[in-house]
XYZ file of C-alpha atoms in Angstrom:
433
model
C 33.957 -35.970 58.530
C 37.450 -34.592 58.017
C 38.958 -37.641 59.713
C 37.067 -39.961 57.335
C 38.248 -37.996 54.384
C 41.819 -38.078 55.517
C 41.675 -41.824 56.174
C 40.188 -42.363 52.723
C 42.946 -40.233 51.196
C 45.644 -42.132 53.053
C 44.383 -45.379 51.921
C 44.233 -44.170 48.354
C 47.878 -43.045 48.512
C 48.932 -46.477 50.238
C 47.407 -48.513 47.544
C 48.520 -46.368 44.624
C 44.991 -45.543 43.522
C 44.656 -44.634 39.856
C 41.747 -43.891 37.619
C 40.139 -46.936 36.036
C 37.408 -47.026 33.343
C 33.926 -48.088 34.451
C 32.836 -51.338 33.084
C 31.233 -50.842 29.658
C 27.860 -51.850 29.060
C 26.743 -54.819 26.998
C 26.911 -54.237 23.323
C 29.390 -51.335 23.564
C 32.097 -51.080 20.896
C 35.421 -52.370 22.145
C 39.013 -51.569 21.133
C 42.034 -53.660 22.341
C 45.618 -53.283 21.378
C 47.939 -56.183 21.383
C 51.754 -56.398 21.657
C 53.935 -59.215 22.299
C 57.595 -60.280 22.594
C 58.791 -56.962 23.780
C 62.174 -58.489 25.002
C 62.975 -55.394 27.022
C 66.292 -55.114 28.567
C 66.767 -52.484 31.196
C 69.009 -49.477 30.166
C 71.761 -50.075 32.768
C 71.996 -53.655 31.892
C 73.590 -52.985 28.538
C 75.828 -50.367 27.040
C 75.714 -51.015 23.406
C 79.278 -52.326 23.154
C 80.010 -54.727 20.256
C 79.652 -57.772 22.617
C 76.262 -56.710 23.681
C 75.331 -55.995 19.997
C 76.428 -59.275 18.724
C 74.556 -61.202 21.432
C 71.141 -59.466 21.092
C 71.180 -59.427 17.189
C 72.049 -63.234 17.295
C 69.655 -65.107 14.996
C 66.599 -63.062 15.313
C 67.491 -59.377 15.045
C 65.885 -58.140 18.265
C 66.501 -54.373 18.598
C 67.296 -54.455 22.151
C 69.556 -51.312 22.026
C 66.566 -49.195 21.395
C 64.006 -51.009 23.635
C 63.310 -48.096 25.797
C 62.415 -45.907 22.787
C 60.232 -48.657 21.431
C 58.361 -48.885 24.762
C 57.942 -45.114 24.968
C 56.570 -45.170 21.432
C 54.130 -47.867 22.314
C 52.994 -46.048 25.371
C 52.554 -42.858 23.304
C 50.559 -44.871 20.660
C 48.306 -46.347 23.303
C 47.483 -42.976 24.745
C 46.708 -41.568 21.323
C 44.559 -44.665 20.230
C 42.685 -44.687 23.578
C 41.896 -48.403 23.583
C 40.014 -50.104 26.318
C 42.968 -52.424 26.997
C 46.446 -53.080 26.048
C 47.094 -56.939 26.025
C 50.760 -57.999 26.348
C 51.124 -61.767 25.375
C 54.468 -62.551 27.079
C 58.211 -62.439 26.618
C 58.041 -59.019 28.162
C 61.819 -59.013 28.915
C 65.007 -59.967 27.191
C 65.780 -62.888 29.621
C 63.721 -62.429 32.750
C 66.039 -59.742 34.385
C 64.401 -58.281 37.620
C 65.518 -54.973 36.650
C 64.079 -55.241 33.161
C 60.651 -56.187 34.595
C 60.581 -53.353 37.179
C 61.712 -50.730 34.662
C 59.100 -52.017 31.997
C 56.409 -51.739 34.635
C 57.366 -48.277 35.434
C 57.331 -47.331 31.779
C 53.939 -48.755 31.356
C 52.533 -47.134 34.437
C 51.226 -43.908 32.712
C 48.705 -46.119 30.929
C 47.454 -47.422 34.261
C 47.254 -43.819 35.409
C 45.194 -42.912 32.378
C 42.758 -45.507 33.308
C 43.701 -47.812 30.365
C 43.724 -51.506 31.266
C 47.254 -53.056 30.810
C 46.813 -56.898 30.782
C 50.296 -58.660 31.160
C 51.249 -62.312 31.055
C 54.577 -64.102 31.158
C 56.368 -65.870 28.353
C 59.171 -68.457 28.379
C 61.763 -65.878 28.745
C 60.142 -64.033 31.863
C 60.476 -66.178 35.001
C 63.251 -68.343 36.754
C 65.550 -67.518 33.770
C 69.220 -68.574 34.488
C 70.382 -66.617 31.454
C 69.537 -63.226 33.043
C 72.598 -61.224 32.379
C 74.004 -57.558 32.092
C 76.414 -56.779 29.066
C 78.985 -54.090 29.614
C 82.018 -53.754 27.476
C 83.368 -57.232 26.920
C 81.868 -58.561 30.162
C 78.733 -60.635 30.815
C 77.490 -60.708 34.439
C 74.761 -62.727 36.202
C 71.823 -60.649 37.456
C 68.770 -61.553 39.357
C 65.714 -62.994 37.597
C 62.277 -63.212 39.208
C 59.859 -65.896 40.506
C 56.282 -66.083 39.467
C 55.226 -64.522 42.859
C 57.433 -61.436 42.021
C 55.937 -61.326 38.473
C 52.489 -61.114 39.979
C 53.716 -58.385 42.339
C 55.395 -56.418 39.724
C 52.489 -56.462 37.403
C 49.715 -56.464 40.060
C 48.029 -53.430 38.467
C 48.324 -54.993 35.045
C 45.798 -57.747 35.168
C 45.719 -59.331 38.553
C 44.261 -56.801 41.027
C 40.951 -56.160 39.184
C 40.179 -59.429 37.544
C 37.134 -61.355 37.586
C 38.973 -64.684 38.515
C 42.524 -65.432 39.241
C 44.056 -68.971 38.946
C 45.948 -69.989 42.136
C 47.935 -72.517 40.147
C 49.413 -70.250 37.490
C 49.758 -66.649 36.403
C 46.251 -66.891 34.637
C 43.406 -64.580 35.163
C 40.014 -63.698 33.595
C 39.479 -59.968 33.053
C 36.248 -58.161 32.103
C 36.675 -55.495 29.459
C 33.036 -54.926 29.433
C 29.951 -56.623 30.595
C 29.956 -58.999 27.677
C 33.602 -59.094 26.383
C 36.130 -61.013 28.746
C 39.834 -61.747 28.099
C 41.141 -64.948 29.511
C 44.867 -64.585 29.903
C 46.271 -68.231 30.184
C 49.817 -68.794 31.461
C 51.344 -71.491 29.195
C 55.004 -71.118 30.093
C 56.369 -74.014 32.222
C 59.140 -71.855 33.964
C 59.234 -74.096 36.962
C 61.201 -76.660 34.861
C 63.934 -74.124 33.866
C 67.535 -75.215 34.917
C 70.941 -73.640 34.549
C 71.368 -75.676 31.474
C 68.524 -73.952 29.696
C 64.900 -72.829 29.733
C 62.012 -75.367 29.304
C 60.684 -74.407 25.925
C 57.444 -76.296 25.679
C 54.171 -74.540 26.325
C 51.244 -76.296 28.088
C 48.158 -75.444 29.985
C 48.591 -76.961 33.440
C 45.878 -79.532 34.360
C 44.678 -77.551 37.236
C 44.554 -74.379 35.068
C 42.263 -76.474 32.587
C 39.805 -77.031 35.499
C 40.014 -73.256 36.455
C 39.354 -72.244 32.800
C 36.126 -74.360 32.694
C 34.848 -72.539 35.758
C 35.554 -69.241 34.145
C 34.183 -70.168 30.961
C 30.949 -71.553 32.550
C 30.507 -68.145 34.335
C 30.985 -66.315 31.113
C 28.678 -68.596 29.164
C 25.979 -68.079 31.899
C 26.376 -64.257 31.673
C 26.385 -64.568 27.764
C 29.804 -62.889 27.603
C 32.156 -63.313 24.598
C 35.496 -64.661 25.726
C 38.847 -64.099 23.905
C 41.669 -66.442 24.900
C 45.271 -65.044 25.143
C 48.320 -67.234 25.427
C 52.015 -66.806 24.855
C 52.538 -70.038 22.977
C 50.322 -70.532 19.839
C 47.497 -73.043 19.613
C 48.533 -74.142 16.188
C 51.825 -75.178 14.532
C 53.124 -72.508 12.334
C 53.834 -74.109 8.912
C 57.100 -71.988 8.520
C 58.719 -73.406 11.722
C 60.339 -76.805 11.954
C 59.577 -77.204 15.669
C 56.434 -77.944 17.609
C 57.786 -76.184 20.520
C 56.193 -73.039 19.443
C 52.493 -74.287 20.252
C 50.572 -75.434 23.355
C 51.399 -79.180 23.824
C 47.947 -80.030 24.925
C 45.974 -77.851 22.532
C 43.423 -80.496 21.875
C 42.135 -80.140 25.467
C 42.055 -76.344 24.922
C 39.987 -76.935 21.686
C 37.532 -79.016 23.726
C 36.868 -76.104 26.067
C 36.633 -73.610 23.261
C 34.137 -75.850 21.419
C 32.071 -76.374 24.551
C 31.668 -72.749 25.402
C 31.584 -71.103 22.019
C 35.111 -69.453 22.116
C 36.518 -68.932 18.590
C 39.654 -66.695 18.932
C 43.098 -67.038 20.737
C 45.688 -64.177 20.734
C 49.296 -65.337 20.903
C 52.892 -64.487 20.283
C 56.126 -66.394 20.854
C 56.973 -67.078 17.192
C 57.769 -63.521 16.336
C 55.841 -64.227 13.032
C 52.811 -62.166 12.164
C 50.536 -65.054 11.381
C 46.648 -65.579 11.362
C 46.007 -69.379 11.323
C 42.649 -71.326 11.548
C 41.850 -74.795 12.584
C 38.581 -76.769 12.154
C 37.368 -78.873 15.134
C 34.095 -80.593 15.438
C 32.749 -78.637 12.452
C 33.810 -75.249 14.173
C 36.569 -72.967 13.008
C 39.031 -71.624 15.543
C 41.454 -68.922 14.911
C 44.939 -68.132 16.447
C 46.158 -64.717 15.775
C 49.872 -64.428 16.560
C 51.072 -60.701 16.475
C 54.761 -60.194 15.341
C 57.354 -59.358 17.882
C 57.361 -55.646 18.943
C 61.208 -55.896 19.220
C 61.764 -57.151 15.524
C 61.167 -55.382 12.183
C 58.518 -54.389 11.246
C 57.945 -53.865 14.949
C 54.191 -54.603 14.878
C 51.236 -54.322 17.204
C 47.826 -55.506 16.581
C 44.559 -53.508 16.803
C 41.327 -55.185 17.642
C 37.741 -53.774 17.380
C 34.621 -55.678 18.460
C 31.313 -54.302 17.224
C 28.084 -55.891 16.235
C 29.342 -59.332 17.236
C 32.239 -59.035 14.854
C 36.058 -58.957 15.651
C 38.286 -57.134 13.415
C 42.118 -57.618 13.787
C 44.657 -55.540 11.941
C 48.489 -55.407 12.367
C 50.181 -52.039 12.499
C 53.749 -50.731 12.218
C 54.843 -48.934 15.465
C 55.868 -45.408 14.341
C 59.099 -44.921 16.246
C 60.123 -42.226 13.739
C 57.063 -40.099 14.662
C 58.085 -40.374 18.362
C 61.677 -39.424 17.568
C 60.440 -36.248 15.720
C 57.918 -35.348 18.471
C 60.652 -35.774 21.238
C 63.513 -33.995 18.961
C 65.828 -36.986 19.283
C 69.300 -36.556 17.533
C 69.822 -40.207 16.464
C 69.866 -41.027 12.853
C 68.835 -44.645 13.490
C 65.578 -43.470 15.316
C 64.857 -40.747 12.871
C 64.964 -43.404 10.073
C 63.927 -46.273 12.257
C 61.834 -48.329 9.717
C 64.730 -48.524 7.249
C 67.304 -49.100 10.198
C 65.193 -51.958 11.654
C 64.531 -53.554 8.346
C 68.241 -53.410 7.195
C 69.419 -54.837 10.486
C 67.115 -57.804 10.210
C 68.062 -58.341 6.621
C 71.844 -58.318 7.639
C 71.461 -60.666 10.527
C 69.356 -63.118 8.204
C 71.964 -62.957 5.468
C 74.916 -63.893 7.911
C 72.921 -66.562 9.331
C 71.850 -68.138 5.915
C 75.307 -67.767 4.427
C 76.890 -69.604 7.402
C 74.955 -72.687 6.394
C 76.947 -72.887 3.012
C 80.451 -72.101 4.274
C 81.749 -75.536 3.645
C 79.653 -76.246 0.426
C 81.621 -76.727 -2.697
C 79.623 -74.419 -4.846
C 80.493 -71.089 -6.350
C 80.477 -68.143 -3.928
C 78.168 -66.252 -5.930
C 75.431 -69.026 -5.625
C 75.892 -69.031 -1.872
C 75.405 -65.343 -1.753
C 72.307 -65.368 -3.954
C 70.700 -67.968 -1.755
C 71.610 -66.048 1.338
C 70.420 -62.770 -0.162
C 67.052 -64.279 -1.112
C 66.462 -65.476 2.365
C 67.719 -62.280 3.958
C 65.062 -60.424 1.962
C 62.397 -62.970 2.653
C 62.789 -63.282 6.412
C 61.554 -59.674 7.384
C 58.660 -60.041 4.991
C 57.788 -63.456 6.425
C 57.831 -62.298 9.870
C 55.862 -59.276 9.019
C 53.206 -61.349 7.366
C 53.865 -59.906 3.920
C 54.001 -63.098 1.809
C 53.076 -61.271 -1.335
C 56.510 -59.514 -1.068
C 58.343 -62.781 -1.027
C 56.743 -63.945 -4.290
C 57.739 -60.727 -5.985
C 61.368 -61.061 -4.748
C 61.527 -64.708 -5.844
C 60.312 -63.629 -9.460
C 62.600 -60.669 -9.667
C 65.674 -62.631 -8.557
C 64.839 -65.768 -10.492
C 66.038 -67.845 -7.644
C 63.732 -70.788 -7.327
C 65.586 -73.232 -9.620
C 68.870 -72.269 -7.983
C 67.627 -73.095 -4.288
C 65.990 -76.351 -5.555
C 69.404 -77.262 -6.936
C 71.881 -76.208 -4.388
C 70.243 -75.390 -1.166
C 70.054 -77.723 1.875
C 66.602 -79.560 2.261
C 65.194 -77.474 5.060
C 65.831 -74.264 3.058
C 64.072 -75.729 0.033
C 61.116 -76.701 2.123
C 61.302 -73.163 3.836
C 61.086 -71.549 0.354
C 58.359 -73.693 -0.924
C 56.211 -72.899 2.228
C 56.798 -69.157 1.840
C 55.767 -69.225 -1.730
C 52.639 -71.368 -1.215
C 49.338 -69.479 -1.374
C 47.667 -68.857 1.862
C 43.805 -68.892 2.359
C 43.972 -66.083 5.081
C 45.508 -62.737 5.027
C 48.223 -62.729 7.620
C 47.786 -59.198 8.758
C 44.021 -58.506 8.735
C 40.864 -60.495 9.458
C 37.122 -60.124 10.311
C 35.638 -62.929 12.614
C 32.127 -63.521 13.587
C 32.200 -64.341 17.391
C 28.790 -66.053 17.639
């Protein structure tokens, strides 16, 4: 008997056994947290020097310099919320650095040890990325990225080991949260087409994966389970973006499967915009819920509850300040993190928009007014706070000035931001059947 116990103990140690939750019974309330676009850069791949800061703030205000603190806050928040699962919908790393993946998986491991399901998927930044670099002083150095097989190995305990079904043609899998709630994590990033000239930035569900999806959906349908899809790329074009590269290219084929097997919700990321969009297809309404980037102000995550056949989604601000106080951190930026993150995003946006008018023959005051409006609007737009944009437009009396002097895209951008939206961008309730 002692020999058997020793063998079992050895096997447990060899396979890194950790507590896992028993499968919840049909009809049980479910809680899921969603975070996306973490863009984590390992600590020893950057030193906060001016070169590094200018690169990771470029265009979109990612707060990479405090990436570790953001992830540690996320882990604390998940443990406090005690969800059934934490879903991570891609772009886990800055540019696919192997060291960043390994360090991130290590930071998330306490959640696995607590028995909380962590469900990871890759985004377009995460695999075969030729722009994986370290930033130290004034030097940029090439570092190793990872392959799809390495991704599956690094995150094996975060979606792949205990899944109901795993796709052999991609990094997709179907995971049972309970007997009647399943998450289908679909790999939509075509990293096999990346080259040294750039990453392939079109999302698509591979043909073989569509076939695999139907097998999973048939099984779930037979067992009367509710399926939530999860993708990195969105199912719908976001009206605020001028590019269709943000959505799944063959989304019509995905809609056909959703329609056939009564799936109504997709959870996504990629755009960094907190956005809840709907689409009518064959008299049914489908929803795409894109959570804002965890690495960009307001540093949002989503909280989903499912009870009585109703899904409720609400976005929340990650409370880094609370984490800083709890851990007695002596860094003013972390102690006042909300203000720091918001101001940084405004500053990055201001410089970006002002650059567009450098050669324009108009008064500097007009250029600054236009840039200032968009600097204030961008963080609100990406946080899903559209009502604040209208307030700023009225207070600044800026609409006529932009209509007269701004470039056409900026006029369109402003008009879209000021349009009324049918759906609240931060909270929604959806009947699942």
